[in-house]
Amino acid sequence: MTGPGISVVICVYTEDRWEDILAAVSSVRAQSYPALETLLVVDHNPALKDRLAREYKETEGVRTLPNAGPRGLSAGRNTGIAASHGEVIAFLDDDAVAERDWLRRFAEGYSDPRVMAVGGRTMPVWASGRRPLWFPEEFDWVVGCTYKGLPPGRVRVRNVLGGNASFRRAAFEAAGGFATGIGRDGDRRPLGCEETELCIRLTRARPGAVLLIDDRAVIHHRVPGPREHFAYFRTRAYAEGLSKALVARSVGADKGLESERRYTIRVLPAGIVRGLRDALLGRPGGAGRAGAIVAGVLTAAAGYVVGSVRARRAATAFHAVPVRGGTHE
């Protein structure tokens, strides 16, 4: 099939994920719809950059470059966008592998010129080999995966999820890049939502823009052992609340919390009911899942309140810098 040239950006920061990084790159190189190029953006880690440069020295189509901005995922992605040449830029987590038709599904979505972003489905690969009995599917976003409650198929959405997403270059030309001040910074508090803020900004800059999720564009995301524990679940839920407060400050609570209201009102109560029903039927983990949903909601709400107060007091500002790329192909 013919379609847009797609550059793939993988942001990396630690040698602890060496084997994961190699697997991610291999999955991109095995795509049925070949990537125009793969860019490994290294977040202020010269040793890792040098090691990757040696590893891919003779590999055509793979480039290694340093994050040209402040430490963190947003600046790393902006560096990749600016250095890329594709009409479309796709993002893959450094601890994930893409299925063979991942880029093909993205390319199909861009057959409609109104489409500015296409995301996919992210499946968890649990370190223990199975989902913890207490862990509700409604909260799979805690481990960076697609959660129960998202509609199936290829559907229009408010925002794509950053670890498995793609954007037309024109989207960044219209709205700027990922905002610094939101999102992850190495191993610090697990913040997020930088892609949500960008997508809302994009649809304001281009009111006719269409953003899609196609659940056939699948990646498999590794969930390390520590993230299977309730302590991480609680920490990540709290951080999500902090992040949502930053998004609401940047783009307004009305749009910034639009999807979250539906999720809280419709999806989560149904999950609690299912968990309690399973508990009554003697199925393992039901009560734990119901309790985890309640705990997750309360913890995220607490993070949102604290984040809102901090943002107001600090007069938090965000910087969505313009990004420019190379020659489009």
Short mmCIF file of C-alpha atoms in Angstrom, two decimals:
data_model
loop_
_atom_site.label_atom_id
_atom_site.label_comp_id
_atom_site.label_asym_id
_atom_site.label_seq_id
_atom_site.Cartn_x
_atom_site.Cartn_y
_atom_site.Cartn_z
CA MET A 1 0.00 0.00 0.00
CA THR A 2 1.08 3.60 -0.49
CA GLY A 3 0.88 6.06 2.33
CA PRO A 4 2.81 8.59 4.38
CA GLY A 5 6.43 8.17 5.36
CA ILE A 6 6.50 7.40 9.09
CA SER A 7 9.39 8.23 11.40
CA VAL A 8 9.43 6.29 14.68
CA VAL A 9 10.76 7.99 17.82
CA ILE A 10 11.79 5.92 20.84
CA CYS A 11 12.85 7.95 23.89
CA VAL A 12 15.35 6.15 26.16
CA TYR A 13 17.09 7.11 29.38
CA THR A 14 18.67 4.13 31.18
CA GLU A 15 20.94 1.19 30.36
CA ASP A 16 18.79 -0.90 32.73
CA ARG A 17 16.39 -1.25 29.78
CA TRP A 18 19.05 -2.26 27.27
CA GLU A 19 17.40 -5.51 26.17
CA ASP A 20 14.00 -3.80 26.05
CA ILE A 21 15.39 -1.06 23.81
CA LEU A 22 16.88 -3.59 21.40
CA ALA A 23 13.57 -5.47 21.29
CA ALA A 24 11.65 -2.24 20.60
CA VAL A 25 13.93 -1.34 17.70
CA SER A 26 13.74 -4.89 16.30
CA SER A 27 9.94 -4.74 16.33
CA VAL A 28 10.01 -1.51 14.33
CA ARG A 29 12.45 -2.95 11.80
CA ALA A 30 10.14 -5.97 11.31
CA GLN A 31 7.07 -3.91 10.37
CA SER A 32 4.96 -4.93 7.36
CA TYR A 33 4.75 -1.18 6.57
CA PRO A 34 8.41 -0.14 6.81
CA ALA A 35 9.36 2.86 8.90
CA LEU A 36 11.14 5.65 7.09
CA GLU A 37 13.58 5.83 10.02
CA THR A 38 13.91 5.00 13.70
CA LEU A 39 15.22 7.68 16.04
CA LEU A 40 16.56 6.79 19.49
CA VAL A 41 16.51 9.95 21.61
CA VAL A 42 18.71 9.57 24.68
CA ASP A 43 17.76 11.62 27.74
CA HIS A 44 21.01 13.11 29.12
CA ASN A 45 22.87 9.80 29.42
CA PRO A 46 26.10 9.99 27.35
CA ALA A 47 27.14 6.42 28.19
CA LEU A 48 23.87 5.02 26.87
CA LYS A 49 24.03 7.24 23.78
CA ASP A 50 27.55 6.03 22.95
CA ARG A 51 26.59 2.40 23.52
CA LEU A 52 23.56 2.69 21.25
CA ALA A 53 25.58 4.51 18.59
CA ARG A 54 28.03 1.59 18.54
CA GLU A 55 25.21 -0.96 18.49
CA TYR A 56 23.51 0.61 15.45
CA LYS A 57 26.58 2.04 13.72
CA GLU A 58 26.05 -0.10 10.64
CA THR A 59 22.25 -0.38 10.82
CA GLU A 60 20.57 1.57 8.07
CA GLY A 61 17.64 3.71 9.12
CA VAL A 62 18.44 3.83 12.84
CA ARG A 63 19.80 7.05 14.33
CA THR A 64 20.87 7.89 17.87
CA LEU A 65 20.76 11.47 19.15
CA PRO A 66 20.77 13.29 22.49
CA ASN A 67 17.78 15.05 23.98
CA ALA A 68 18.36 18.67 22.98
CA GLY A 69 16.07 20.09 25.67
CA PRO A 70 15.62 19.80 29.43
CA ARG A 71 15.54 16.36 30.99
CA GLY A 72 12.24 14.56 30.50
CA LEU A 73 10.01 12.74 28.05
CA SER A 74 8.35 15.81 26.52
CA ALA A 75 11.65 17.42 25.49
CA GLY A 76 12.92 14.07 24.22
CA ARG A 77 9.90 13.69 21.97
CA ASN A 78 10.28 17.25 20.73
CA THR A 79 13.91 16.48 19.87
CA GLY A 80 12.78 13.46 17.86
CA ILE A 81 10.13 15.45 16.02
CA ALA A 82 12.61 18.15 15.07
CA ALA A 83 15.18 15.62 13.81
CA SER A 84 12.74 13.43 11.88
CA HIS A 85 11.91 13.48 8.17
CA GLY A 86 8.54 11.71 7.97
CA GLU A 87 5.15 13.19 7.22
CA VAL A 88 3.96 11.23 10.26
CA ILE A 89 5.86 10.76 13.53
CA ALA A 90 5.06 7.70 15.66
CA PHE A 91 6.09 7.16 19.27
CA LEU A 92 6.90 3.83 20.88
CA ASP A 93 7.84 3.25 24.53
CA ASP A 94 11.34 1.94 25.14
CA ASP A 95 10.00 -1.08 27.05
CA ALA A 96 7.41 -2.13 24.45
CA VAL A 97 7.34 -4.14 21.23
CA ALA A 98 5.02 -3.46 18.32
CA GLU A 99 3.09 -6.09 16.42
CA ARG A 100 3.97 -6.49 12.75
CA ASP A 101 1.07 -4.39 11.38
CA TRP A 102 1.40 -1.55 13.90
CA LEU A 103 2.56 1.09 11.42
CA ARG A 104 0.27 -0.24 8.69
CA ARG A 105 -2.77 0.47 10.88
CA PHE A 106 -1.49 3.95 11.60
CA ALA A 107 -0.93 4.62 7.89
CA GLU A 108 -4.47 3.50 7.05
CA GLY A 109 -5.89 6.06 9.45
CA TYR A 110 -4.17 8.89 7.62
CA SER A 111 -5.99 8.16 4.36
CA ASP A 112 -8.45 10.79 5.63
CA PRO A 113 -6.71 14.18 5.40
CA ARG A 114 -8.62 15.44 8.43
CA VAL A 115 -6.91 12.90 10.68
CA MET A 116 -4.12 14.53 12.69
CA ALA A 117 -3.34 11.71 15.15
CA VAL A 118 -3.79 7.94 15.38
CA GLY A 119 -3.18 5.88 18.50
CA GLY A 120 -3.36 2.17 19.18
CA ARG A 121 -3.96 -0.52 21.81
CA THR A 122 -1.31 -1.24 24.45
CA MET A 123 -1.38 -4.66 26.10
CA PRO A 124 0.35 -5.37 29.43
CA VAL A 125 3.05 -8.03 29.73
CA TRP A 126 3.14 -8.77 33.46
CA ALA A 127 6.53 -9.66 34.95
CA SER A 128 4.87 -12.34 37.07
CA GLY A 129 3.27 -13.88 33.99
CA ARG A 130 -0.32 -12.97 34.91
CA ARG A 131 -2.44 -10.03 35.97
CA PRO A 132 -2.55 -9.60 39.77
CA LEU A 133 -5.96 -10.76 40.95
CA TRP A 134 -6.69 -7.45 42.66
CA PHE A 135 -5.67 -5.25 39.69
CA PRO A 136 -8.75 -3.83 37.87
CA GLU A 137 -8.63 -3.58 34.07
CA GLU A 138 -10.25 -0.15 34.41
CA PHE A 139 -6.92 1.07 35.84
CA ASP A 140 -4.53 -0.42 33.28
CA TRP A 141 -3.52 3.17 32.48
CA VAL A 142 -1.57 2.97 35.74
CA VAL A 143 0.92 0.70 33.96
CA GLY A 144 0.78 2.58 30.65
CA CYS A 145 -1.74 0.29 28.93
CA THR A 146 -5.16 0.51 27.32
CA TYR A 147 -7.82 0.39 30.01
CA LYS A 148 -11.29 -1.09 30.12
CA GLY A 149 -13.84 1.52 29.11
CA LEU A 150 -12.25 2.72 25.88
CA PRO A 151 -14.47 1.96 22.88
CA PRO A 152 -13.36 -0.86 20.55
CA GLY A 153 -12.47 -0.59 16.87
CA ARG A 154 -11.27 2.53 15.10
CA VAL A 155 -12.95 5.40 16.93
CA ARG A 156 -12.66 9.14 17.35
CA VAL A 157 -11.22 10.25 20.72
CA ARG A 158 -10.27 13.39 22.60
CA ASN A 159 -6.66 12.27 22.95
CA VAL A 160 -4.35 9.40 22.06
CA LEU A 161 -2.11 7.70 24.64
CA GLY A 162 1.53 8.69 24.30
CA GLY A 163 3.39 5.37 24.40
CA ASN A 164 1.55 4.10 21.32
CA ALA A 165 0.67 7.08 19.18
CA SER A 166 1.36 8.93 15.96
CA PHE A 167 0.82 12.47 14.70
CA ARG A 168 0.99 14.22 11.36
CA ARG A 169 3.84 16.70 11.26
CA ALA A 170 1.19 19.31 10.46
CA ALA A 171 -0.21 18.75 13.96
CA PHE A 172 3.00 20.04 15.53
CA GLU A 173 3.21 22.88 13.03
CA ALA A 174 -0.28 23.96 14.11
CA ALA A 175 -0.07 23.42 17.87
CA GLY A 176 3.62 23.26 18.77
CA GLY A 177 5.31 20.36 20.48
CA PHE A 178 4.84 18.57 23.79
CA ALA A 179 4.74 20.98 26.71
CA THR A 180 7.63 20.84 29.15
CA GLY A 181 6.55 20.95 32.78
CA ILE A 182 4.10 18.07 32.23
CA GLY A 183 5.04 14.42 32.00
CA ARG A 184 7.81 12.11 33.13
CA ASP A 185 11.38 12.91 34.01
CA GLY A 186 13.37 9.67 34.22
CA ASP A 187 12.68 7.81 37.44
CA ARG A 188 11.06 10.68 39.31
CA ARG A 189 7.38 10.79 40.27
CA PRO A 190 5.42 8.98 37.51
CA LEU A 191 3.59 11.96 36.05
CA GLY A 192 1.87 11.86 32.67
CA CYS A 193 -0.82 13.50 30.51
CA GLU A 194 1.52 15.46 28.24
CA GLU A 195 -0.15 13.87 25.21
CA THR A 196 -3.60 14.81 26.56
CA GLU A 197 -2.59 18.46 26.84
CA LEU A 198 -1.11 18.42 23.34
CA CYS A 199 -4.20 16.83 21.78
CA ILE A 200 -6.53 19.38 23.36
CA ARG A 201 -4.26 22.18 22.18
CA LEU A 202 -4.25 20.66 18.70
CA THR A 203 -8.03 20.50 18.37
CA ARG A 204 -8.24 24.11 19.48
CA ALA A 205 -5.69 25.17 16.89
CA ARG A 206 -7.32 22.98 14.20
CA PRO A 207 -11.05 22.68 15.09
CA GLY A 208 -11.66 20.26 12.21
CA ALA A 209 -8.90 17.88 13.29
CA VAL A 210 -9.82 14.22 13.82
CA LEU A 211 -7.98 12.09 16.39
CA LEU A 212 -8.40 8.32 16.27
CA ILE A 213 -7.58 5.19 18.22
CA ASP A 214 -7.38 1.97 16.18
CA ASP A 215 -7.27 -1.05 18.48
CA ARG A 216 -5.62 -3.12 15.72
CA ALA A 217 -2.42 -1.06 16.10
CA VAL A 218 -1.13 -3.18 18.97
CA ILE A 219 1.98 -2.98 21.11
CA HIS A 220 2.95 -5.10 24.11
CA HIS A 221 4.23 -3.14 27.07
CA ARG A 222 6.38 -4.73 29.77
CA VAL A 223 5.16 -4.23 33.35
CA PRO A 224 8.07 -4.76 35.78
CA GLY A 225 7.50 -6.53 39.08
CA PRO A 226 7.41 -3.44 41.34
CA ARG A 227 4.55 -1.99 39.29
CA GLU A 228 2.37 -5.00 40.07
CA HIS A 229 2.14 -3.93 43.73
CA PHE A 230 -0.49 -1.74 45.32
CA ALA A 231 2.13 0.77 46.51
CA TYR A 232 2.94 1.69 42.91
CA PHE A 233 -0.76 1.67 41.97
CA ARG A 234 -1.43 4.27 44.66
CA THR A 235 1.63 6.36 43.76
CA ARG A 236 0.73 6.40 40.06
CA ALA A 237 -2.91 7.27 40.76
CA TYR A 238 -1.81 10.20 42.92
CA ALA A 239 0.62 11.36 40.23
CA GLU A 240 -2.18 11.16 37.65
CA GLY A 241 -4.21 13.53 39.79
CA LEU A 242 -1.29 15.95 39.93
CA SER A 243 -0.93 15.68 36.14
CA LYS A 244 -4.62 16.29 35.50
CA ALA A 245 -4.39 19.45 37.59
CA LEU A 246 -1.58 20.69 35.34
CA VAL A 247 -3.58 19.85 32.21
CA ALA A 248 -6.64 21.65 33.59
CA ARG A 249 -4.52 24.70 34.31
CA SER A 250 -3.09 24.66 30.79
CA VAL A 251 -6.25 24.05 28.74
CA GLY A 252 -9.10 24.57 31.22
CA ALA A 253 -10.97 22.07 33.41
CA ASP A 254 -13.94 21.81 31.04
CA LYS A 255 -11.98 20.19 28.22
CA GLY A 256 -9.15 18.89 30.36
CA LEU A 257 -11.48 16.68 32.42
CA GLU A 258 -14.18 15.93 29.83
CA SER A 259 -13.25 12.26 29.25
CA GLU A 260 -12.38 11.73 32.91
CA ARG A 261 -15.88 12.71 34.00
CA ARG A 262 -17.45 10.08 31.75
CA TYR A 263 -14.91 7.51 32.91
CA THR A 264 -15.62 8.25 36.58
CA ILE A 265 -19.40 8.33 36.22
CA ARG A 266 -19.91 5.35 33.90
CA VAL A 267 -16.92 3.03 33.71
CA LEU A 268 -15.71 2.91 37.30
CA PRO A 269 -19.09 2.28 39.01
CA ALA A 270 -19.64 -0.66 36.63
CA GLY A 271 -16.22 -1.99 37.59
CA ILE A 272 -17.05 -1.77 41.28
CA VAL A 273 -20.31 -3.63 40.71
CA ARG A 274 -18.50 -6.39 38.79
CA GLY A 275 -15.93 -6.74 41.54
CA LEU A 276 -18.54 -7.00 44.27
CA ARG A 277 -20.56 -9.48 42.21
CA ASP A 278 -17.46 -11.63 41.74
CA ALA A 279 -16.83 -11.49 45.48
CA LEU A 280 -20.39 -12.64 46.21
CA LEU A 281 -19.94 -15.50 43.75
CA GLY A 282 -16.72 -16.54 45.43
CA ARG A 283 -14.48 -15.61 42.51
CA PRO A 284 -10.96 -14.67 43.57
CA GLY A 285 -9.93 -11.03 43.57
CA GLY A 286 -13.37 -9.48 43.21
CA ALA A 287 -13.37 -7.58 46.48
CA GLY A 288 -9.79 -6.49 45.89
CA ARG A 289 -10.63 -5.08 42.45
CA ALA A 290 -13.62 -3.17 43.79
CA GLY A 291 -11.53 -1.80 46.64
CA ALA A 292 -8.69 -0.84 44.31
CA ILE A 293 -11.07 1.15 42.10
CA VAL A 294 -12.37 3.09 45.10
CA ALA A 295 -8.84 3.66 46.40
CA GLY A 296 -7.62 4.72 42.96
CA VAL A 297 -10.39 7.28 42.54
CA LEU A 298 -9.85 8.79 46.00
CA THR A 299 -6.08 8.91 45.59
CA ALA A 300 -6.27 10.52 42.13
CA ALA A 301 -8.78 13.05 43.47
CA ALA A 302 -6.42 13.93 46.32
CA GLY A 303 -3.60 14.42 43.82
CA TYR A 304 -5.79 16.67 41.71
CA VAL A 305 -6.66 18.89 44.69
CA VAL A 306 -3.04 19.15 45.80
CA GLY A 307 -1.86 19.75 42.24
CA SER A 308 -4.44 22.48 41.67
CA VAL A 309 -3.38 24.34 44.82
CA ARG A 310 0.31 24.04 43.94
CA ALA A 311 -0.23 25.20 40.37
CA ARG A 312 -2.13 28.28 41.51
CA ARG A 313 0.41 29.19 44.18
CA ALA A 314 3.39 28.68 41.90
CA ALA A 315 1.72 30.25 38.85
CA THR A 316 2.87 27.22 36.90
CA ALA A 317 3.64 27.93 33.25
CA PHE A 318 4.01 25.51 30.36
CA HIS A 319 6.15 25.87 27.30
CA ALA A 320 4.96 24.26 24.06
CA VAL A 321 7.91 25.15 21.87
CA PRO A 322 7.62 25.15 18.07
CA VAL A 323 9.21 22.08 16.48
CA ARG A 324 10.50 21.81 12.94
CA GLY A 325 11.62 18.76 11.08
CA GLY A 326 13.60 17.82 8.01
CA THR A 327 12.41 17.24 4.49
CA HIS A 328 9.10 15.37 4.40
CA GLU A 329 8.95 12.20 2.34
#
